[in-house]
Coordinates of C-alpha atoms in Angstrom, one line a residue:
X99 CA -10.4 -15.6 -8.1
X100 CA -6.3 -14.4 -7.0
X101 CA -6.2 -18.0 -4.7
X102 CA -7.7 -20.1 -7.4
X103 CA -5.3 -18.3 -10.6
X104 CA -2.1 -19.0 -7.6
X105 CA -2.8 -22.1 -6.7
X106 CA -3.7 -23.8 -10.6
X107 CA -0.3 -22.0 -11.3
X108 CA 1.7 -23.1 -8.5
X109 CA 1.7 -26.4 -6.3
X110 CA 2.7 -26.4 -2.6
X111 CA 0.9 -22.3 -1.7
X112 CA -0.1 -22.0 1.7
X113 CA -1.7 -19.0 2.3
X114 CA -1.1 -18.6 6.1
X115 CA -3.1 -15.5 7.9
X116 CA -0.2 -13.5 8.8
X117 CA 3.7 -13.0 9.0
X118 CA 4.4 -15.6 11.4
X119 CA 3.4 -18.5 8.9
X120 CA 5.2 -17.7 6.5
X121 CA 8.7 -19.2 8.9
X122 CA 9.9 -21.4 6.4
X123 CA 8.8 -20.4 3.3
X124 CA 11.0 -20.2 -0.2
X125 CA 8.6 -17.4 -1.9
X126 CA 6.3 -14.9 0.1
X127 CA 3.4 -14.0 -2.5
X128 CA 2.2 -10.7 -0.9
X129 CA -1.1 -8.5 -3.0
X130 CA 0.4 -4.7 -2.1
X131 CA -3.2 -3.8 -2.5
X132 CA -4.1 -6.2 1.1
X133 CA -1.1 -6.4 3.0
X134 CA 1.6 -4.0 1.8
X135 CA 2.6 -3.1 5.3
X136 CA 3.4 -6.8 6.1
X137 CA 6.8 -7.0 4.0
X138 CA 8.9 -6.0 7.2
X139 CA 7.2 -8.5 9.5
X140 CA 7.6 -11.2 7.0
X141 CA 11.6 -10.6 6.0
X142 CA 11.5 -10.8 9.9
X143 CA 9.8 -14.1 10.6
X144 CA 11.7 -15.8 7.3
X145 CA 14.7 -14.2 6.5
X146 CA 15.6 -16.9 3.9
X147 CA 12.2 -15.7 2.1
X148 CA 12.3 -14.4 -1.4
X149 CA 9.1 -11.7 -1.3
X150 CA 7.0 -11.1 -4.2
X151 CA 4.7 -8.3 -4.4
X152 CA 2.5 -7.5 -7.1
X153 CA 0.1 -4.4 -7.0
X154 CA -1.4 -2.1 -9.3
X155 CA 0.4 -0.7 -12.3
X156 CA -0.6 2.5 -11.4
X157 CA 0.2 2.6 -7.6
X158 CA 3.9 4.0 -8.4
X159 CA 4.5 5.0 -4.8
X160 CA 3.2 1.7 -3.5
X161 CA 5.5 -0.4 -5.8
X162 CA 8.5 1.5 -4.9
X163 CA 8.0 1.5 -0.8
X164 CA 7.2 -3.0 -1.4
X165 CA 10.8 -2.4 -2.7
X166 CA 11.9 -0.2 0.0
X167 CA 10.2 -2.3 2.6
X168 CA 12.4 -5.3 1.5
X169 CA 10.8 -7.2 -1.1
X170 CA 12.8 -8.1 -3.6
X171 CA 10.4 -8.5 -6.8
X172 CA 7.7 -6.4 -7.4
X173 CA 6.2 -6.3 -9.9
X174 CA 2.2 -5.1 -11.7
X175 CA -0.8 -7.3 -11.2
X176 CA -1.0 -8.0 -14.9
X177 CA 2.5 -8.5 -15.0
X178 CA 2.3 -11.4 -12.2
X179 CA -1.2 -12.7 -12.9
X180 CA 0.1 -13.7 -16.0
X181 CA 2.5 -16.4 -15.7
X182 CA 2.8 -16.6 -11.8
X183 CA 5.1 -20.1 -12.2
X184 CA 7.6 -18.2 -13.9
X185 CA 7.5 -14.9 -12.0
X186 CA 8.3 -17.3 -8.9
X187 CA 10.1 -19.8 -10.5
X188 CA 12.7 -15.9 -12.2
X189 CA 12.6 -14.6 -8.0
X190 CA 14.0 -18.5 -7.3
X191 CA 16.7 -18.2 -10.1
X192 CA 18.3 -14.3 -8.6

């Protein structure tokens, strides 16, 4: 369901299975509940990519850990899915 919401909002989206698949990406979106531990590997595989992580608003430690690991923008899941395109566009214009 998350994939379909993202694909419906943002064109040109790919869903790589690992950090190496992120090479050449402008933005990498990470579901922190599933892949928070991949942030550093993604930053290493594509240092120019902006990393956007979303997760549970009650997991404040997880959200802070994502920031500490190198995510450029971390937001609550509900906030991200309210308007995924606006979140990505905002990140790219920072």
